[in-house]
């Protein structure tokens, strides 16, 4: 550290002396000098009295030129240091505050190791560090090629990794971590937040104490676990529970965890209810109210148009032509049984709905309701006929009794 301060002081003194000694008309636009680390001295070069140490390899050359044509950059700069002749091994600070540090991959030594606050460019691995190194966090074995790390006690040891924050450790190839106490060992993994673990290939974790341990797993929220391939756990205390391909959502209504019970399952807890909307203004859709097991779907008159009358007798006639069977869905197996019409027959009879292979619940409810009304009308007619018949029978009985 003392030698670096001495270098700066002596270099500034040499520049000042050279510029004040030369006549104004003959002033040069650069001063070349060399610094010899073994002695801590700075000497001018390119003059008859150049010190012998400046032609030995144990020195660093530097200069203050007004232009830098070899870099293709106009304008002056304050400092240029060279450790040897190649342009790629130059450090430049220009008058605008720009900094350039060039290097060659696989060449050179790590600039500093161990504890300490520093900004460090490591050309050998094309890696960058800035902040506070704790113990060996920024030593060579913890630095991946093309990696970045910043903050305090961060480690980016994998190829192409990024680690920022406090205590974040990223070792997976092409992975990234941001926040506090995160661990990312999965290839192309990502973590953000605090105390998260991303250990599977392509995993993603965000929040607090989120764990994604398998390929393609995603864990976002508070104490959530995606511990199976392609599983997603989100919200509050939700878990894939070892089941792959699941989506799990937990609300904050209880401290109990909601866990998947089968592979490829959609699993959700929302004690405030579910709302599903199918238009931009949120006026059509269905609700599953809090604590309820019944869906309520929008059916207000104000949401409808193009009204038409329904002939109940015609509905009954059409129903008579629709077969009704018991059956099971192929995908669910024979252990389940259902009863009802087929969508193709229903659509052919009534032309209702948006799909010839599906029956809308409101549509079949409407058909059933119209049929019930028609049957009720028949029942009322039968009651009237029965009343009339009863009156006739009473009159006949009275006549016969005379």
Coordinates of C-alpha atoms in Angstrom, one line a residue:
X1 CA 0.0 0.0 0.0
X2 CA 2.9 2.4 0.9
X3 CA 4.5 1.8 -2.5
X4 CA 1.2 2.6 -4.4
X5 CA 0.9 5.9 -2.6
X6 CA 4.5 6.6 -3.3
X7 CA 4.0 5.8 -7.0
X8 CA 1.2 8.3 -7.3
X9 CA 3.1 11.1 -5.4
X10 CA 6.3 10.6 -7.3
X11 CA 4.6 10.4 -10.6
X12 CA 2.7 13.6 -10.0
X13 CA 5.9 15.3 -8.9
X14 CA 7.7 14.1 -12.0
X15 CA 4.9 15.4 -14.3
X16 CA 4.9 18.8 -12.6
X17 CA 8.6 19.2 -12.8
X18 CA 8.8 18.2 -16.4
X19 CA 6.0 20.6 -17.5
X20 CA 7.4 23.5 -15.6
X21 CA 10.9 23.0 -16.8
X22 CA 10.2 23.0 -20.5
X23 CA 9.5 26.2 -22.4
X24 CA 5.8 26.6 -23.3
X25 CA 6.5 26.3 -27.0
X26 CA 8.5 23.1 -26.6
X27 CA 6.2 21.3 -24.0
X28 CA 5.6 17.7 -24.9
X29 CA 2.2 16.2 -24.7
X30 CA 3.3 13.2 -22.6
X31 CA 5.7 12.2 -19.9
X32 CA 6.9 8.7 -19.8
X33 CA 8.2 7.2 -16.6
X34 CA 8.8 3.9 -14.9
X35 CA 8.1 2.6 -11.4
X36 CA 10.5 0.0 -9.9
X37 CA 8.6 -2.0 -7.2
X38 CA 11.8 -3.4 -5.7
X39 CA 13.1 0.1 -4.8
X40 CA 9.8 2.1 -4.7
X41 CA 11.4 4.8 -7.1
X42 CA 10.0 6.5 -10.2
X43 CA 12.3 7.4 -13.1
X44 CA 11.8 9.2 -16.4
X45 CA 12.5 7.1 -19.5
X46 CA 13.5 8.0 -23.0
X47 CA 16.1 10.5 -21.9
X48 CA 19.9 10.3 -21.9
X49 CA 19.9 9.9 -18.1
X50 CA 17.3 7.1 -18.1
X51 CA 18.1 4.9 -15.1
X52 CA 19.3 1.4 -15.7
X53 CA 16.5 0.0 -13.7
X54 CA 14.0 1.2 -16.3
X55 CA 15.4 -1.1 -18.9
X56 CA 15.1 -4.1 -16.6
X57 CA 12.0 -6.3 -16.6
X58 CA 11.2 -5.5 -12.9
X59 CA 9.4 -2.2 -13.5
X60 CA 6.0 -0.8 -14.6
X61 CA 5.9 1.9 -17.3
X62 CA 3.3 4.6 -17.2
X63 CA 2.6 7.9 -19.0
X64 CA 0.3 11.0 -19.2
X65 CA -0.2 11.7 -22.9
X66 CA -2.7 14.2 -24.2
X67 CA -4.2 11.7 -26.8
X68 CA -4.4 8.0 -27.1
X69 CA -4.4 7.2 -30.9
X70 CA -3.3 3.6 -30.3
X71 CA -6.6 3.0 -28.5
X72 CA -8.6 4.9 -31.1
X73 CA -9.8 7.3 -28.4
X74 CA -9.6 11.1 -28.7
X75 CA -8.9 13.5 -25.8
X76 CA -6.5 13.3 -22.9
X77 CA -6.2 10.9 -20.1
X78 CA -4.7 11.0 -16.7
X79 CA -2.8 7.8 -16.3
X80 CA -1.7 4.8 -18.3
X81 CA 0.2 1.9 -16.8
X82 CA 1.8 -0.9 -18.8
X83 CA 3.3 -4.2 -17.6
X84 CA 5.0 -5.1 -20.8
X85 CA 4.4 -4.1 -24.4
X86 CA 1.1 -5.6 -25.4
X87 CA -1.8 -3.1 -25.6
X88 CA -4.1 -5.6 -23.9
X89 CA -2.1 -5.3 -20.7
X90 CA -2.8 -1.6 -20.2
X91 CA -4.7 0.3 -17.5
X92 CA -6.2 3.7 -18.5
X93 CA -8.0 6.4 -16.5
X94 CA -9.1 9.2 -18.8
X95 CA -9.8 12.9 -18.0
X96 CA -13.5 12.2 -18.0
X97 CA -13.2 9.6 -15.3
X98 CA -13.5 6.6 -17.6
X99 CA -11.5 3.5 -16.6
X100 CA -10.1 0.8 -18.9
X101 CA -8.4 -2.3 -17.7
X102 CA -7.4 -4.8 -20.4
X103 CA -6.2 -8.3 -20.0
X104 CA -5.9 -11.7 -21.7
X105 CA -7.8 -14.8 -20.6
X106 CA -5.6 -17.3 -18.9
X107 CA -2.7 -14.9 -18.3
X108 CA -1.8 -13.2 -15.0
X109 CA -2.3 -13.7 -11.3
X110 CA -5.1 -12.8 -9.0
X111 CA -4.6 -9.1 -7.8
X112 CA -5.5 -9.7 -4.2
X113 CA -6.7 -12.5 -1.9
X114 CA -8.1 -12.9 1.6
X115 CA -10.3 -10.4 3.6
X116 CA -10.7 -6.8 2.6
X117 CA -12.7 -4.1 0.9
X118 CA -11.8 -3.8 -2.8
X119 CA -12.7 -3.5 -6.4
X120 CA -10.9 -6.2 -8.4
X121 CA -10.6 -7.1 -12.0
X122 CA -9.1 -10.6 -12.6
X123 CA -8.1 -10.8 -16.3
X124 CA -7.0 -14.5 -16.0
X125 CA -10.6 -15.5 -15.5
X126 CA -12.2 -12.3 -16.9
X127 CA -13.9 -11.9 -13.6
X128 CA -15.0 -8.8 -11.5
X129 CA -15.4 -8.3 -7.8
X130 CA -16.5 -5.2 -5.8
X131 CA -17.3 -4.8 -2.1
X132 CA -16.1 -6.8 0.9
X133 CA -14.3 -10.1 0.6
X134 CA -14.7 -12.3 3.7
X135 CA -12.0 -15.0 4.3
X136 CA -11.4 -16.8 1.0
X137 CA -14.7 -15.8 -0.8
X138 CA -12.8 -13.9 -3.5
X139 CA -9.7 -16.1 -3.7
X140 CA -8.9 -17.9 -6.9
X141 CA -10.6 -21.2 -6.2
X142 CA -13.9 -19.3 -5.5
X143 CA -13.8 -17.3 -8.7
X144 CA -15.5 -18.7 -11.8
X145 CA -14.5 -17.7 -15.3
X146 CA -16.6 -14.8 -16.6
X147 CA -18.2 -14.3 -13.1
X148 CA -19.3 -11.2 -11.2
X149 CA -19.7 -10.8 -7.5
X150 CA -20.5 -7.8 -5.3
X151 CA -21.6 -6.9 -1.8
X152 CA -20.2 -8.7 1.1
X153 CA -19.2 -12.3 1.6
X154 CA -20.5 -13.3 -1.8
X155 CA -19.2 -16.2 -3.9
X156 CA -19.5 -16.7 -7.6
X157 CA -17.5 -19.8 -8.2
X158 CA -19.3 -21.2 -11.2
X159 CA -18.7 -20.4 -14.9
X160 CA -20.6 -17.3 -15.9
X161 CA -22.1 -16.8 -12.5
X162 CA -23.4 -13.6 -10.8
X163 CA -23.7 -13.2 -7.0
X164 CA -24.7 -10.0 -5.3
X165 CA -25.8 -9.1 -1.8
X166 CA -24.8 -10.5 1.6
X167 CA -23.7 -14.1 1.9
X168 CA -25.0 -15.3 -1.4
X169 CA -23.2 -18.3 -2.9
X170 CA -23.6 -19.2 -6.6
X171 CA -21.7 -22.3 -7.8
X172 CA -24.0 -23.5 -10.6
X173 CA -22.9 -22.9 -14.2
X174 CA -24.5 -19.8 -15.7
X175 CA -26.5 -19.2 -12.5
X176 CA -27.3 -16.0 -10.6
X177 CA -28.2 -15.1 -7.0
X178 CA -29.3 -11.8 -5.4
X179 CA -30.1 -11.0 -1.8
X180 CA -29.0 -12.5 1.5
X181 CA -27.9 -16.0 2.4
X182 CA -29.0 -17.6 -0.9
X183 CA -27.5 -20.7 -2.4
X184 CA -27.6 -21.5 -6.1
X185 CA -25.9 -24.7 -7.1
X186 CA -28.2 -25.6 -9.9
X187 CA -27.1 -25.0 -13.5
X188 CA -28.8 -22.0 -15.0
X189 CA -30.5 -21.5 -11.6
X190 CA -31.7 -18.2 -10.1
X191 CA -32.4 -17.0 -6.6
X192 CA -33.5 -13.7 -5.2
X193 CA -34.6 -12.8 -1.6
X194 CA -33.2 -14.4 1.5
X195 CA -32.3 -17.8 2.7
X196 CA -33.4 -19.5 -0.5
X197 CA -32.0 -22.7 -2.0
X198 CA -31.9 -23.4 -5.8
X199 CA -30.2 -26.7 -6.4
X200 CA -31.9 -28.2 -9.4
X201 CA -31.2 -27.7 -13.1
X202 CA -33.1 -24.6 -14.3
X203 CA -34.6 -23.9 -10.8
X204 CA -36.0 -20.6 -9.7
X205 CA -36.4 -19.4 -6.1
X206 CA -37.7 -16.0 -4.8
X207 CA -38.9 -14.9 -1.4
X208 CA -37.8 -16.2 1.9
X209 CA -36.8 -19.8 2.7
X210 CA -37.9 -21.0 -0.7
X211 CA -36.5 -24.3 -1.9
X212 CA -36.4 -25.6 -5.4
X213 CA -34.3 -28.8 -5.5
X214 CA -35.2 -30.5 -8.8
X215 CA -35.0 -29.8 -12.5
X216 CA -37.3 -27.1 -13.6
X217 CA -38.7 -26.5 -10.1
X218 CA -40.0 -23.1 -9.1
X219 CA -40.5 -21.9 -5.5
X220 CA -41.7 -18.3 -4.9
X221 CA -43.0 -17.1 -1.6
X222 CA -42.6 -17.8 2.2
X223 CA -41.4 -21.2 3.3
X224 CA -42.4 -22.9 0.0
X225 CA -40.9 -26.1 -1.4
X226 CA -40.7 -27.4 -4.9
X227 CA -39.0 -30.7 -4.3
X228 CA -40.0 -32.5 -7.5
X229 CA -39.2 -32.1 -11.2
X230 CA -41.2 -29.3 -12.9
X231 CA -43.1 -28.6 -9.7
X232 CA -44.2 -25.0 -8.8
X233 CA -44.8 -23.9 -5.2
X234 CA -46.0 -20.4 -4.5
X235 CA -47.6 -18.2 -1.8
X236 CA -47.4 -19.1 1.8
X237 CA -46.3 -22.5 3.2
X238 CA -47.1 -24.6 0.1
X239 CA -45.3 -27.7 -1.0
X240 CA -45.1 -30.0 -4.0
X241 CA -44.6 -32.8 -1.4
X242 CA -42.4 -34.7 -3.8
X243 CA -44.9 -34.8 -6.6
X244 CA -43.7 -33.8 -10.0
X245 CA -45.5 -31.5 -12.5
X246 CA -47.7 -30.0 -9.7
X247 CA -48.8 -26.4 -9.2
X248 CA -49.3 -25.5 -5.6
X249 CA -50.7 -22.2 -4.2
X250 CA -51.1 -21.4 -0.5
X251 CA -52.8 -18.4 1.1
X252 CA -51.9 -17.0 4.5
X253 CA -55.0 -18.1 6.3
X254 CA -53.2 -20.7 8.5
X255 CA -49.7 -21.8 9.4
X256 CA -50.5 -25.3 8.1
X257 CA -48.8 -26.2 4.8
X258 CA -50.9 -27.1 1.8
X259 CA -49.3 -30.1 0.0
X260 CA -49.8 -31.8 -3.3
X261 CA -51.2 -35.3 -3.1
X262 CA -50.6 -36.6 -6.6
X263 CA -48.3 -35.9 -9.6
X264 CA -49.5 -33.4 -12.2
X265 CA -52.0 -31.9 -9.8
X266 CA -53.3 -28.3 -9.5
X267 CA -53.5 -27.6 -5.8
X268 CA -54.7 -24.4 -4.3
X269 CA -56.0 -23.0 -1.0
X270 CA -57.8 -19.6 -1.0
X271 CA -60.0 -19.2 2.1
X272 CA -61.2 -15.9 0.7
X273 CA -62.7 -17.7 -2.3
X274 CA -62.0 -18.0 -6.0
X275 CA -62.9 -15.5 -8.7
X276 CA -62.6 -16.4 -12.4
X277 CA -63.3 -13.7 -15.0
X278 CA -63.5 -14.1 -18.8
X279 CA -63.7 -10.5 -20.0
X280 CA -61.7 -7.3 -19.6
X281 CA -64.3 -5.5 -17.6
X282 CA -64.6 -8.4 -15.1
X283 CA -68.3 -8.7 -15.5
X284 CA -68.6 -12.3 -16.7
X285 CA -67.2 -15.4 -15.0
X286 CA -67.7 -17.6 -12.0
X287 CA -67.1 -17.4 -8.2
X288 CA -66.4 -20.1 -5.7
X289 CA -67.3 -18.2 -2.5
X290 CA -65.3 -18.5 0.7
X291 CA -66.1 -21.7 2.6
X292 CA -68.4 -22.8 -0.3
X293 CA -68.4 -25.8 -2.6
X294 CA -70.8 -24.2 -5.2
X295 CA -69.8 -22.2 -8.2
X296 CA -71.9 -19.1 -8.9
X297 CA -71.6 -17.9 -12.5
X298 CA -72.7 -14.5 -13.9
X299 CA -76.2 -14.6 -15.4
X300 CA -77.7 -11.2 -14.9
X301 CA -80.2 -9.8 -17.4
X302 CA -78.0 -6.8 -17.7
X303 CA -75.2 -8.9 -19.2
X304 CA -77.4 -10.5 -21.9
X305 CA -79.0 -9.5 -25.2
X306 CA -80.9 -11.0 -28.2
X307 CA -83.6 -12.5 -26.1
X308 CA -85.9 -15.1 -27.6
X309 CA -89.0 -17.0 -26.4
X310 CA -88.9 -20.7 -25.6
X311 CA -91.7 -23.1 -26.4
X312 CA -91.8 -25.7 -23.6
X313 CA -93.6 -28.3 -25.6
X314 CA -91.0 -28.0 -28.3
X315 CA -88.3 -28.4 -25.7
X316 CA -90.0 -31.6 -24.4
X317 CA -90.3 -32.9 -28.0
X318 CA -86.6 -32.4 -28.6
X319 CA -85.6 -33.9 -25.3
X320 CA -87.5 -37.1 -26.2
X321 CA -85.1 -37.5 -29.2
X322 CA -81.9 -37.2 -27.1
X323 CA -80.5 -40.5 -25.8
X324 CA -79.4 -40.6 -22.2
X325 CA -76.7 -43.1 -21.0
X326 CA -74.5 -43.9 -18.1
X327 CA -70.8 -43.8 -18.9
X328 CA -67.3 -42.9 -17.7
X329 CA -64.6 -40.7 -19.2
X330 CA -61.8 -42.7 -20.9
X331 CA -59.2 -40.8 -19.0
X332 CA -60.7 -41.5 -15.5
X333 CA -61.2 -45.2 -15.9
X334 CA -64.2 -47.5 -15.2
X335 CA -64.2 -47.0 -11.5
X336 CA -66.3 -43.8 -12.1
X337 CA -69.8 -43.6 -13.5
X338 CA -71.8 -40.7 -14.8
X339 CA -75.2 -40.1 -16.5
X340 CA -76.2 -37.7 -19.1
X341 CA -76.5 -36.9 -22.8
X342 CA -73.7 -36.6 -25.3
X343 CA -72.6 -33.1 -26.4
X344 CA -73.1 -33.9 -30.1
X345 CA -76.8 -35.0 -29.6
X346 CA -77.5 -32.0 -27.3
X347 CA -76.0 -29.5 -29.8
X348 CA -77.9 -31.1 -32.7
X349 CA -81.2 -30.8 -30.8
X350 CA -80.8 -27.3 -29.5
X351 CA -77.8 -25.6 -31.2
X352 CA -76.7 -24.1 -27.8
X353 CA -73.2 -23.4 -26.6
X354 CA -69.9 -22.6 -28.2
X355 CA -68.6 -26.2 -28.8
X356 CA -70.2 -29.2 -30.4
X357 CA -68.1 -31.4 -28.1
X358 CA -69.1 -29.7 -24.8
X359 CA -72.3 -28.9 -23.0
X360 CA -72.5 -25.6 -21.1
X361 CA -73.8 -26.0 -17.6
X362 CA -76.1 -23.0 -17.9
X363 CA -77.4 -24.3 -21.3
X364 CA -78.4 -27.7 -20.0
X365 CA -79.9 -26.1 -16.8
X366 CA -81.9 -23.8 -19.1
X367 CA -83.2 -26.7 -21.2
X368 CA -84.1 -28.6 -18.0
X369 CA -85.8 -25.5 -16.5
X370 CA -87.9 -25.0 -19.7
X371 CA -88.9 -28.7 -19.7
X372 CA -89.9 -28.5 -16.0
X373 CA -92.0 -25.5 -16.8
X374 CA -93.7 -27.3 -19.7
X375 CA -94.4 -30.3 -17.5
X376 CA -95.7 -28.0 -14.7
X377 CA -98.1 -26.5 -17.3
X378 CA -99.2 -30.0 -18.2
X379 CA -99.6 -30.8 -14.5
X380 CA -101.8 -27.7 -14.0
X381 CA -103.9 -28.7 -16.9
X382 CA -104.3 -32.2 -15.5
X383 CA -105.3 -30.7 -12.1
X384 CA -108.0 -28.6 -13.8
X385 CA -109.3 -31.6 -15.8
X386 CA -109.4 -33.6 -12.6
X387 CA -111.3 -30.9 -10.9
X388 CA -113.8 -30.6 -13.8
X389 CA -114.1 -34.4 -13.8
X390 CA -114.7 -34.5 -10.1
X391 CA -117.5 -31.8 -10.4
X392 CA -119.1 -33.9 -13.2
X393 CA -119.0 -37.0 -11.1
X394 CA -120.5 -35.2 -8.1
X395 CA -123.4 -33.9 -10.3
X396 CA -123.9 -37.4 -11.7
X397 CA -123.9 -38.9 -8.2
X398 CA -126.5 -36.4 -7.1
X399 CA -128.7 -37.2 -10.1
X400 CA -128.5 -40.9 -9.5
X401 CA -129.5 -40.4 -5.9
X402 CA -132.9 -38.9 -6.7

